[in-house]
Amino acid sequence: MKKPIVFSLFREQSVFMTAVMGIMTFLAVMALGISLAIGTGVVRWNRQWDTYATVQVTNADNVKSVQRVLDNNRDKIENLRELSNEEMSALMRPWISGSGNGALVKYLPTMFEVRFKTADDMRAVGDSVKQNARFITHNDALRPSVSAGWKMVAILGIVLALIIATIGICVSFIARNTALLHKRELEILNQVGASDSFVVRQMQTIVTRICVVACGCGFLAAVPILAIILMVAHSARVGLMAMLAISGAGWFALLLMPIAIIIFAIIVTKKTTLKILNTEQ
């Protein structure tokens, strides 16, 4: 038997719409989830170094003066540690590797890692230390990494907006295509006295059923992948990657994402169908 020229709403078109909505929901949940994880990681990473600073004394004659300032402010310091030559060599190994290691060690600065009780204490001591040494807060040193993290969040936000726009275009096109394909049925409904709202509800019912299945599948596919990404990040045990996480509120926001997409699709369907009906009239 020859296949009909007009596609059936419950066959090819519904499969296409389900696939598109499922993929878009998957991408939307992934984009939102990764942005939440990076944002949380940046905040946690930045917060944990609020009271940390490094003191670098490049002139050996100033070591005692710096040490005196630090000793006089012990009430403001939570922890003070001087890095040994071995630790300094390990930090500088990528830059001083080779046969000249022994000669370069004597040029390494004297370094103190300091954790202050409060940020105000850190600023007060820093002003005194800066006269004889370099005073570098960890927040200042890590600012490029933090900035890069926020830029990644912004990029993912743009990607999420593009995905939502794509969903709106796809739903609008499918609703318009469906209405045009069933133009004859719509004319009959109008002739028997069916209102525009009745026709809109039929279209919304069809779209809702498809979106519920598609968004559910997309969400269920995205959650395990997000969990794996977080697990891999935590296994690093160091750096910004280890700080990535999604809070309970974040998971709740991810759960709301497919629901928001369904509501958005219903609204787009209504507006598109009403526009077509008004044009036809």
Coordinates of C-alpha atoms in Angstrom, one line a residue:
M1 CA 0.0 0.0 0.0
K2 CA 1.3 3.4 -0.9
K3 CA 2.2 5.6 2.1
P4 CA 0.2 8.8 2.5
I5 CA 1.9 12.0 1.5
V6 CA 0.8 13.8 4.6
F7 CA 2.8 12.7 7.7
S8 CA 0.9 11.4 10.6
L9 CA 1.2 13.5 13.8
F10 CA 1.5 10.3 15.9
R11 CA 4.2 8.8 13.7
E12 CA 7.0 10.5 11.9
Q13 CA 6.3 14.0 13.3
S14 CA 5.9 12.9 16.9
V15 CA 9.1 10.8 16.7
F16 CA 11.0 13.8 15.3
M17 CA 9.6 16.2 18.0
T18 CA 10.3 13.7 20.8
A19 CA 13.9 13.2 19.6
V20 CA 14.5 17.0 19.2
M21 CA 13.0 17.8 22.6
G22 CA 14.8 15.0 24.3
I23 CA 18.2 16.1 22.9
M24 CA 17.5 19.8 23.7
T25 CA 16.4 18.9 27.3
F26 CA 19.6 16.8 27.7
L27 CA 21.8 19.7 26.5
A28 CA 19.9 22.2 28.6
V29 CA 20.2 20.2 31.8
M30 CA 23.9 19.5 31.1
A31 CA 24.6 23.2 30.4
L32 CA 22.8 24.3 33.6
G33 CA 24.3 21.5 35.7
I34 CA 27.9 22.2 34.6
S35 CA 27.5 26.0 35.1
L36 CA 26.1 25.4 38.6
A37 CA 29.0 23.0 39.4
I38 CA 31.6 25.5 38.1
G39 CA 30.0 28.4 39.9
T40 CA 29.8 26.5 43.2
G41 CA 33.5 25.4 42.7
V42 CA 34.6 29.0 42.1
V43 CA 32.8 30.3 45.2
R44 CA 34.2 27.5 47.4
W45 CA 37.7 27.8 45.9
N46 CA 37.7 31.6 46.4
R47 CA 36.2 31.4 49.9
Q48 CA 38.8 28.9 51.3
W49 CA 41.7 31.3 50.5
D50 CA 40.2 34.5 51.9
T51 CA 42.7 34.5 54.8
Y52 CA 45.8 33.0 53.2
A53 CA 48.8 34.9 51.9
T54 CA 52.4 34.2 50.9
V55 CA 55.3 36.4 52.0
Q56 CA 58.3 36.3 49.6
V57 CA 61.6 37.8 50.9
T58 CA 64.0 38.2 47.9
N59 CA 66.6 40.2 49.9
A60 CA 68.3 38.1 52.6
D61 CA 69.0 41.2 54.6
N62 CA 65.2 41.8 55.1
V63 CA 64.4 38.3 56.4
K64 CA 64.9 39.2 60.1
S65 CA 62.8 42.4 59.7
V66 CA 59.9 40.4 58.1
Q67 CA 60.2 37.7 60.7
R68 CA 60.0 40.4 63.4
V69 CA 56.8 41.8 62.0
L70 CA 55.2 38.4 61.8
D71 CA 56.2 37.6 65.3
N72 CA 54.8 40.8 66.6
N73 CA 51.5 40.0 65.0
R74 CA 51.1 36.4 66.2
D75 CA 47.8 37.3 67.7
K76 CA 46.4 38.0 64.2
I77 CA 47.9 34.8 62.7
E78 CA 46.3 31.4 62.7
N79 CA 49.2 29.5 61.2
L80 CA 52.7 30.4 60.1
R81 CA 55.0 28.2 58.2
E82 CA 58.3 28.8 56.5
L83 CA 58.9 26.8 53.3
S84 CA 62.1 24.8 53.3
N85 CA 64.6 24.8 50.5
E86 CA 63.4 21.3 49.5
E87 CA 59.8 22.5 49.2
M88 CA 60.9 25.6 47.2
S89 CA 63.0 23.4 44.9
A90 CA 60.0 21.1 44.4
L91 CA 57.8 24.1 43.5
M92 CA 60.4 25.5 41.1
R93 CA 61.5 22.1 39.7
P94 CA 59.8 22.7 36.2
W95 CA 61.8 25.9 35.9
I96 CA 65.1 25.0 37.4
S97 CA 65.5 21.3 36.4
G98 CA 68.8 20.2 35.1
S99 CA 72.4 20.1 36.4
G100 CA 72.3 23.7 37.7
N101 CA 69.9 23.0 40.5
G102 CA 72.4 23.3 43.3
A103 CA 73.6 26.7 42.0
L104 CA 70.1 28.1 41.7
V105 CA 68.9 27.0 45.1
K106 CA 70.8 29.9 46.8
Y107 CA 68.8 32.4 44.7
L108 CA 65.4 31.2 45.9
P109 CA 63.5 33.6 48.0
T110 CA 62.7 33.0 51.7
M111 CA 59.0 32.1 51.7
F112 CA 56.4 32.1 54.4
E113 CA 52.9 30.7 54.1
V114 CA 50.6 32.5 56.4
R115 CA 47.0 31.9 57.4
F116 CA 45.4 34.9 59.2
K117 CA 42.4 34.8 61.6
T118 CA 40.4 37.4 59.6
A119 CA 40.7 39.3 56.3
D120 CA 41.2 42.5 58.2
D121 CA 44.2 41.0 60.0
M122 CA 45.6 40.0 56.7
R123 CA 45.4 43.5 55.3
A124 CA 46.9 45.1 58.4
V125 CA 49.9 42.8 58.5
G126 CA 50.3 43.0 54.8
D127 CA 50.7 46.8 54.9
S128 CA 53.6 46.3 57.4
V129 CA 55.3 43.4 55.5
K130 CA 55.2 45.1 52.1
Q131 CA 58.0 47.4 53.1
N132 CA 60.5 44.6 53.1
A133 CA 59.0 41.8 51.1
R134 CA 56.4 40.8 48.5
F135 CA 53.0 40.1 50.2
I136 CA 50.8 38.1 47.8
T137 CA 47.3 37.0 49.0
H138 CA 46.1 33.7 47.5
N139 CA 43.0 35.5 46.2
D140 CA 45.1 37.8 44.1
A141 CA 47.3 34.9 42.9
L142 CA 44.2 32.9 42.0
R143 CA 42.2 35.7 40.4
P144 CA 42.9 34.5 36.8
S145 CA 41.6 31.1 37.6
V146 CA 38.5 32.5 39.3
S147 CA 37.9 34.9 36.4
A148 CA 38.3 32.0 34.0
G149 CA 35.7 30.0 36.0
W150 CA 33.1 32.9 35.9
K151 CA 33.8 33.3 32.1
M152 CA 33.0 29.6 31.7
V153 CA 29.8 30.0 33.6
A154 CA 28.8 33.0 31.4
I155 CA 29.6 31.0 28.2
L156 CA 27.4 28.1 29.5
G157 CA 24.6 30.6 30.2
I158 CA 24.8 31.8 26.6
V159 CA 24.7 28.2 25.4
L160 CA 21.7 27.5 27.6
A161 CA 19.9 30.6 26.2
L162 CA 20.6 29.4 22.7
I163 CA 19.2 25.9 23.5
I164 CA 16.0 27.4 24.9
A165 CA 15.7 29.6 21.8
T166 CA 16.1 26.5 19.6
I167 CA 13.4 24.7 21.6
G168 CA 11.1 27.6 21.0
I169 CA 11.8 27.6 17.3
C170 CA 11.3 23.8 16.9
V171 CA 8.1 23.8 18.9
S172 CA 6.7 26.8 16.9
F173 CA 7.6 25.1 13.6
I174 CA 6.1 21.8 14.5
A175 CA 2.9 23.4 15.8
R176 CA 2.6 25.5 12.7
N177 CA 3.4 22.5 10.4
T178 CA 0.8 20.4 12.3
A179 CA -1.9 23.0 12.0
L180 CA -1.2 23.4 8.3
L181 CA -1.2 19.7 7.7
H182 CA -4.6 19.4 9.5
K183 CA -6.0 22.5 7.9
R184 CA -9.1 20.7 6.6
E185 CA -9.9 19.3 10.0
L186 CA -9.5 22.7 11.5
E187 CA -11.9 24.2 9.0
I188 CA -14.5 21.5 9.8
L189 CA -14.1 22.2 13.5
N190 CA -14.7 25.9 12.9
Q191 CA -17.8 25.1 10.8
V192 CA -19.3 23.0 13.6
G193 CA -18.7 25.8 16.1
A194 CA -15.5 24.8 17.8
S195 CA -13.8 27.8 19.5
D196 CA -10.1 28.7 19.0
S197 CA -9.4 27.8 22.6
F198 CA -10.7 24.3 22.0
V199 CA -8.4 23.8 19.0
V200 CA -5.5 25.2 21.0
R201 CA -6.2 22.8 23.9
Q202 CA -6.0 19.9 21.4
M203 CA -2.7 21.0 20.1
Q204 CA -1.3 21.7 23.7
T205 CA -2.4 18.2 24.8
I206 CA -0.5 16.6 21.9
V207 CA 2.6 18.7 22.6
T208 CA 2.5 18.2 26.3
R209 CA 2.4 14.4 26.0
I210 CA 5.4 14.4 23.7
C211 CA 7.3 16.9 25.8
V212 CA 6.7 14.9 29.0
V213 CA 8.3 11.8 27.5
A214 CA 11.1 13.7 25.8
C215 CA 12.0 15.9 28.7
G216 CA 11.9 13.0 31.1
C217 CA 14.2 10.9 29.0
G218 CA 16.6 13.9 28.5
F219 CA 16.7 14.6 32.2
L220 CA 17.3 11.0 33.1
A221 CA 20.1 10.7 30.6
A222 CA 21.8 13.9 31.8
V223 CA 21.8 13.2 35.6
P224 CA 24.1 10.2 35.5
I225 CA 26.6 12.0 33.2
L226 CA 26.6 15.0 35.6
A227 CA 27.3 12.6 38.5
I228 CA 30.2 11.0 36.6
I229 CA 31.6 14.4 35.8
L230 CA 31.5 15.5 39.4
M231 CA 33.0 12.1 40.5
V232 CA 35.9 12.5 38.0
A233 CA 36.5 16.1 39.2
H234 CA 36.6 15.1 42.8
S235 CA 39.1 12.4 42.1
A236 CA 41.6 15.1 41.2
R237 CA 41.7 16.0 44.9
V238 CA 43.4 19.3 44.1
G239 CA 42.7 22.6 42.5
L240 CA 39.4 24.1 41.3
M241 CA 38.3 20.8 39.8
A242 CA 38.1 19.2 43.3
M243 CA 35.8 22.1 44.4
L244 CA 33.1 21.4 41.7
A245 CA 29.8 20.5 43.3
I246 CA 26.0 20.9 42.9
S247 CA 24.1 21.7 46.0
G248 CA 20.6 20.5 46.9
A249 CA 19.1 23.7 45.6
G250 CA 21.1 23.2 42.4
W251 CA 19.7 19.7 41.9
F252 CA 16.2 21.1 42.5
A253 CA 16.9 23.7 39.8
L254 CA 17.9 21.0 37.4
L255 CA 14.7 19.1 38.2
L256 CA 12.7 22.3 37.4
M257 CA 14.5 22.7 34.0
P258 CA 12.5 20.0 32.1
I259 CA 9.3 21.2 33.8
A260 CA 10.1 24.8 32.6
I261 CA 10.8 23.5 29.1
I262 CA 7.4 21.7 29.0
I263 CA 5.6 24.9 30.2
F264 CA 7.6 26.9 27.6
A265 CA 6.6 24.5 24.8
I266 CA 2.9 24.7 25.8
I267 CA 3.0 28.6 25.8
V268 CA 4.8 28.6 22.4
T269 CA 2.2 26.1 21.0
K270 CA -0.7 28.3 22.1
K271 CA 0.7 31.5 20.6
T272 CA 1.6 29.8 17.3
T273 CA -1.7 28.0 17.0
L274 CA -3.7 31.2 17.7
K275 CA -1.6 33.1 15.2
I276 CA -2.3 30.5 12.5
L277 CA -6.1 30.4 13.3
N278 CA -6.4 34.2 13.2
T279 CA -4.5 34.3 9.9
E280 CA -6.7 31.7 8.4
Q281 CA -9.8 33.5 9.5

